[in-house]
Amino acid sequence: MKKIKHLRCSKCGKTFDEDVMYHCDECGPIGTLDVVYDNAFIERTLTKNYLINNNRRDIWRYMPILPLEGERGISPLQVGWTPLYKAERLEKLLGVRNIYIKDDGRNPTASFKDRASAIGVAKAIELNKKIICAASTGNAASSLSGFAACMGIENYIFVPANAPEAKITQLLIYGSNVILVDGDYDTAFDFCTKAVDKFGWYNRSCAINPYLVEGKKTAAFEICEQLNFDVPDKVIMAVGDGCSISAVWKGFEEFYALGLIKKVPKMVSVQAEGANPVNRAFRSGKKCFDYVTPNTIADSISVGIPRNGYKALNCLTQSKGIAIDVSDEEILNAMTCLARFTGVFGEPAGVTAFAGLVKLIKNGEICSNESIALIVSGNGLKDIKSAMKAVIKPDKMKPDLEQLSKYIKSNEK
Amino acid sequence: MKKIKHLRCSKCGKTFDEDVMYHCDECGPIGTLDVVYDNAFIERTLTKNYLINNNRRDIWRYMPILPLEGERGISPLQVGWTPLYKAERLEKLLGVRNIYIKDDGRNPTASFKDRASAIGVAKAIELNKKIICAASTGNAASSLSGFAACMGIENYIFVPANAPEAKITQLLIYGSNVILVDGDYDTAFDFCTKAVDKFGWYNRSCAINPYLVEGKKTAAFEICEQLNFDVPDKVIMAVGDGCSISAVWKGFEEFYALGLIKKVPKMVSVQAEGANPVNRAFRSGKKCFDYVTPNTIADSISVGIPRNGYKALNCLTQSKGIAIDVSDEEILNAMTCLARFTGVFGEPAGVTAFAGLVKLIKNGEICSNESIALIVSGNGLKDIKSAMKAVIKPDKMKPDLEQLSKYIKSNEK
């Protein structure tokens, strides 16, 4: 494809011709690949004028810098161009002048992962692949499942058996072949990779397939455009495998290289205390990841082995970023606080970035005049069991006005 | 307000000056009111050109024909302008040329009801009301809750104690005062009405507050615009209280009166067999509603007393519409079929309109060359328990390739 220059290993930097490959031959699976575009070619079409005159409000408005030949594999499901809210009530509460919330729970299957699946399915169709598969903690799975259903593509999905019921239900409703792996996400991921080798399926796993982050980077493009190309000082994201934050960073870098924005943000990686391999590695300055069994309520980022860890480390280093860990309690508090001050209900991993913001402000690491954007990566409806831990369900009430009056009085105290 | 001519009783036709009133003084609570606009005034601003040049993609693009003075109460939550999909794979499956699916599960709190709550909250703010309340089977509740949270308005919500957990959780996460009524929707509705009388709250219940349907009608406007003003032959909707279908009908009527469209569609009311008072009344030709205890999996339309029954009957009569009942089994089948052929996962009431379409085609009541639009009114994630009834959860699998090979072979059979 003319617009793509080459693929480049995120670990050693070695470059490769574009082809269906998943990782660097020298570094092995941890050497995941980045798609590098021919900027001289792209800047001829992707100009500010092109964007301003583009009526399409989904990720396909960025077609000149997406890794697809044409529109054949594009699903009709409307993905991306999710709302970016200026959260005025939160700004007052937290004493920070500009807080922007990007609600990616508004995507077709209710998560940020839809940006990647839209590309994954389109690419599989372009390559005439008959079966797609993925390993996932849940959202990538239900997302692939929805897009594959829409386009009528057979798919196999490997999820840990303890994934939230809503996510498993989505898979079954969409008619995927669901492999409920007896083990955690890391086990499911390895099992899926073996199956791909054996059966020759197309692997949508975002950590492995270099084209997937290309979908995710569109969130950065949208933030730029929605803020009229005035880039925030910091962009905060929850981090699991490391794909999403590095994808969004890649988006900012590409717009910067194309001259569409004048600066890039610092990226902030928020991980759960019980699943923080990327943050540990960044803080230690070591270029490797120690395994600790993951343990957090935020299932979507409950990762022991960060499959795209090098991309995430690169992003933090290059953007002079920050790594911060939050507890499950801080995540649950973030869930109610975000919902009550913005109307945006996120799942645990979905509000983890916000939990990080609250903590950074408390620690004095964010000034009141900074502008901050954060991405809510998944809808709260995806994990009601966890949400219930953040609230207390009231008792039933008989339809009796006196009882109600008592309740109202007790509220006023 | 200049643009509003008067309010009109949906039962007897008596007109009233605009004021905060909920129903006709002669007909009582069943005489719900319609907002009637001054068309001569409105057609000066709301022209086809105005719409074409309007960049706003939410319900507020229709401000000239919405019952608000200004923008003071408008929440930043992006509501409406949900996608309308041409469902090509469904068209092939069902042998009908044009099927359009409007996915209103993509609204901020994941249901069609957000269109109404956005107006309800804005109106309450315009009227300087401090507390809003609503009775709801779930979606109107969580919707009001989300919009009120976003704007920082205190609210009391009356829901039947057996409402789906996800919907109750939304309320609690958003910080509403939740009254879990020991009884069904009808009981919760009456209790809420009594509380309004006693405490002077603003009542968002859609069946009672004439301004709420004004939000819902925007779905019709969007369908017109999204189809380039080429109105479908039939528009199919699930019916509970009767507000939603009559609101959408009102939208088509208003666009027709303004000369923006050349015809109006026939409206199709789909009710669950176990909760079909509107359809029974329409078929019998009687202008009254017999009470039968409601019984259906589709909680959002599980209604025994249709609070906006007359509006719904008017809509069916005026549009020369159709009433059809579907079983819970047909609803569950519709859920998987719709998801597998379009990627849209709806809750039981959300797919009830689609179940109606399938049945009408089976009965020969829809021709292959008709164009059909239907609204998916709520996201499937809102009621995972019901969705689980439509599928079979697989057993866990050890990460073992031989076991996987066996599974694949059994799939191929």
PDB file of N, CA and C in Angstrom, chain B residues 322-357:
ATOM      1  N   ILE B 322     -51.187  -0.349  12.346  1.00  0.00           N
ATOM      2  CA  ILE B 322     -51.367  -1.776  12.584  1.00  0.00           C
ATOM      3  C   ILE B 322     -50.989  -2.060  14.033  1.00  0.00           C
ATOM      4  N   ALA B 323     -51.726  -2.991  14.667  1.00  0.00           N
ATOM      5  CA  ALA B 323     -51.361  -3.435  16.017  1.00  0.00           C
ATOM      6  C   ALA B 323     -51.041  -4.918  15.960  1.00  0.00           C
ATOM      7  N   ILE B 324     -49.904  -5.302  16.501  1.00  0.00           N
ATOM      8  CA  ILE B 324     -49.547  -6.726  16.489  1.00  0.00           C
ATOM      9  C   ILE B 324     -48.902  -7.106  17.817  1.00  0.00           C
ATOM     10  N   ASP B 325     -49.246  -8.299  18.304  1.00  0.00           N
ATOM     11  CA  ASP B 325     -48.688  -8.780  19.571  1.00  0.00           C
ATOM     12  C   ASP B 325     -47.635  -9.847  19.302  1.00  0.00           C
ATOM     13  N   VAL B 326     -46.619  -9.881  20.142  1.00  0.00           N
ATOM     14  CA  VAL B 326     -45.589 -10.927  20.002  1.00  0.00           C
ATOM     15  C   VAL B 326     -45.378 -11.606  21.358  1.00  0.00           C
ATOM     16  N   SER B 327     -44.965 -12.867  21.283  1.00  0.00           N
ATOM     17  CA  SER B 327     -44.721 -13.629  22.517  1.00  0.00           C
ATOM     18  C   SER B 327     -43.320 -13.336  23.047  1.00  0.00           C
ATOM     19  N   ASP B 328     -43.082 -13.681  24.301  1.00  0.00           N
ATOM     20  CA  ASP B 328     -41.736 -13.515  24.867  1.00  0.00           C
ATOM     21  C   ASP B 328     -40.716 -14.339  24.077  1.00  0.00           C
ATOM     22  N   GLU B 329     -41.132 -15.497  23.603  1.00  0.00           N
ATOM     23  CA  GLU B 329     -40.216 -16.329  22.815  1.00  0.00           C
ATOM     24  C   GLU B 329     -39.837 -15.602  21.526  1.00  0.00           C
ATOM     25  N   GLU B 330     -40.813 -15.003  20.893  1.00  0.00           N
ATOM     26  CA  GLU B 330     -40.517 -14.242  19.664  1.00  0.00           C
ATOM     27  C   GLU B 330     -39.585 -13.060  19.955  1.00  0.00           C
ATOM     28  N   ILE B 331     -39.747 -12.477  21.131  1.00  0.00           N
ATOM     29  CA  ILE B 331     -38.861 -11.363  21.510  1.00  0.00           C
ATOM     30  C   ILE B 331     -37.428 -11.857  21.689  1.00  0.00           C
ATOM     31  N   LEU B 332     -37.260 -12.988  22.371  1.00  0.00           N
ATOM     32  CA  LEU B 332     -35.900 -13.511  22.588  1.00  0.00           C
ATOM     33  C   LEU B 332     -35.260 -13.927  21.249  1.00  0.00           C
ATOM     34  N   ASN B 333     -36.053 -14.529  20.375  1.00  0.00           N
ATOM     35  CA  ASN B 333     -35.512 -14.880  19.051  1.00  0.00           C
ATOM     36  C   ASN B 333     -35.104 -13.627  18.282  1.00  0.00           C
ATOM     37  N   ALA B 334     -35.901 -12.598  18.421  1.00  0.00           N
ATOM     38  CA  ALA B 334     -35.596 -11.342  17.722  1.00  0.00           C
ATOM     39  C   ALA B 334     -34.277 -10.768  18.228  1.00  0.00           C
ATOM     40  N   MET B 335     -34.014 -10.962  19.510  1.00  0.00           N
ATOM     41  CA  MET B 335     -32.789 -10.415  20.101  1.00  0.00           C
ATOM     42  C   MET B 335     -31.547 -11.006  19.440  1.00  0.00           C
ATOM     43  N   THR B 336     -31.503 -12.327  19.323  1.00  0.00           N
ATOM     44  CA  THR B 336     -30.318 -12.935  18.698  1.00  0.00           C
ATOM     45  C   THR B 336     -30.295 -12.658  17.194  1.00  0.00           C
ATOM     46  N   CYS B 337     -31.425 -12.713  16.542  1.00  0.00           N
ATOM     47  CA  CYS B 337     -31.445 -12.499  15.083  1.00  0.00           C
ATOM     48  C   CYS B 337     -30.961 -11.090  14.741  1.00  0.00           C
ATOM     49  N   LEU B 338     -31.486 -10.103  15.439  1.00  0.00           N
ATOM     50  CA  LEU B 338     -31.087  -8.720  15.154  1.00  0.00           C
ATOM     51  C   LEU B 338     -29.586  -8.538  15.402  1.00  0.00           C
ATOM     52  N   ALA B 339     -29.095  -9.056  16.534  1.00  0.00           N
ATOM     53  CA  ALA B 339     -27.679  -8.904  16.877  1.00  0.00           C
ATOM     54  C   ALA B 339     -26.802  -9.592  15.832  1.00  0.00           C
ATOM     55  N   ARG B 340     -27.198 -10.771  15.397  1.00  0.00           N
ATOM     56  CA  ARG B 340     -26.346 -11.561  14.496  1.00  0.00           C
ATOM     57  C   ARG B 340     -26.353 -11.049  13.062  1.00  0.00           C
ATOM     58  N   PHE B 341     -27.364 -10.269  12.709  1.00  0.00           N
ATOM     59  CA  PHE B 341     -27.425  -9.781  11.329  1.00  0.00           C
ATOM     60  C   PHE B 341     -27.125  -8.292  11.194  1.00  0.00           C
ATOM     61  N   THR B 342     -27.069  -7.599  12.339  1.00  0.00           N
ATOM     62  CA  THR B 342     -26.789  -6.156  12.238  1.00  0.00           C
ATOM     63  C   THR B 342     -25.707  -5.685  13.209  1.00  0.00           C
ATOM     64  N   GLY B 343     -25.396  -6.495  14.226  1.00  0.00           N
ATOM     65  CA  GLY B 343     -24.459  -6.028  15.250  1.00  0.00           C
ATOM     66  C   GLY B 343     -25.123  -5.141  16.300  1.00  0.00           C
ATOM     67  N   VAL B 344     -26.441  -5.008  16.241  1.00  0.00           N
ATOM     68  CA  VAL B 344     -27.154  -4.188  17.225  1.00  0.00           C
ATOM     69  C   VAL B 344     -27.783  -5.104  18.287  1.00  0.00           C
ATOM     70  N   PHE B 345     -27.356  -4.922  19.524  1.00  0.00           N
ATOM     71  CA  PHE B 345     -27.824  -5.747  20.645  1.00  0.00           C
ATOM     72  C   PHE B 345     -28.827  -4.919  21.447  1.00  0.00           C
ATOM     73  N   GLY B 346     -30.089  -5.332  21.376  1.00  0.00           N
ATOM     74  CA  GLY B 346     -31.129  -4.581  22.077  1.00  0.00           C
ATOM     75  C   GLY B 346     -31.656  -5.343  23.274  1.00  0.00           C
ATOM     76  N   GLU B 347     -32.210  -4.631  24.234  1.00  0.00           N
ATOM     77  CA  GLU B 347     -32.865  -5.288  25.367  1.00  0.00           C
ATOM     78  C   GLU B 347     -34.215  -5.846  24.884  1.00  0.00           C
ATOM     79  N   PRO B 348     -34.912  -6.644  25.719  1.00  0.00           N
ATOM     80  CA  PRO B 348     -36.164  -7.248  25.230  1.00  0.00           C
ATOM     81  C   PRO B 348     -37.128  -6.230  24.607  1.00  0.00           C
ATOM     82  N   ALA B 349     -37.471  -5.165  25.328  1.00  0.00           N
ATOM     83  CA  ALA B 349     -38.381  -4.187  24.725  1.00  0.00           C
ATOM     84  C   ALA B 349     -37.719  -3.520  23.519  1.00  0.00           C
ATOM     85  N   GLY B 350     -36.397  -3.435  23.561  1.00  0.00           N
ATOM     86  CA  GLY B 350     -35.652  -2.800  22.478  1.00  0.00           C
ATOM     87  C   GLY B 350     -35.775  -3.546  21.161  1.00  0.00           C
ATOM     88  N   VAL B 351     -35.958  -4.862  21.220  1.00  0.00           N
ATOM     89  CA  VAL B 351     -36.053  -5.654  19.984  1.00  0.00           C
ATOM     90  C   VAL B 351     -37.488  -6.057  19.677  1.00  0.00           C
ATOM     91  N   THR B 352     -38.415  -5.601  20.505  1.00  0.00           N
ATOM     92  CA  THR B 352     -39.816  -5.997  20.311  1.00  0.00           C
ATOM     93  C   THR B 352     -40.359  -5.487  18.974  1.00  0.00           C
ATOM     94  N   ALA B 353     -39.950  -4.304  18.574  1.00  0.00           N
ATOM     95  CA  ALA B 353     -40.387  -3.787  17.270  1.00  0.00           C
ATOM     96  C   ALA B 353     -39.892  -4.713  16.165  1.00  0.00           C
ATOM     97  N   PHE B 354     -38.655  -5.186  16.308  1.00  0.00           N
ATOM     98  CA  PHE B 354     -38.117  -6.092  15.294  1.00  0.00           C
ATOM     99  C   PHE B 354     -38.877  -7.422  15.296  1.00  0.00           C
ATOM    100  N   ALA B 355     -39.226  -7.922  16.490  1.00  0.00           N
ATOM    101  CA  ALA B 355     -40.033  -9.148  16.569  1.00  0.00           C
ATOM    102  C   ALA B 355     -41.346  -8.936  15.821  1.00  0.00           C
ATOM    103  N   GLY B 356     -41.899  -7.736  15.948  1.00  0.00           N
ATOM    104  CA  GLY B 356     -43.132  -7.411  15.230  1.00  0.00           C
ATOM    105  C   GLY B 356     -42.929  -7.435  13.727  1.00  0.00           C
ATOM    106  N   LEU B 357     -41.811  -6.902  13.268  1.00  0.00           N
ATOM    107  CA  LEU B 357     -41.518  -6.904  11.830  1.00  0.00           C
ATOM    108  C   LEU B 357     -41.448  -8.326  11.296  1.00  0.00           C
TER     109      LEU B 357
END
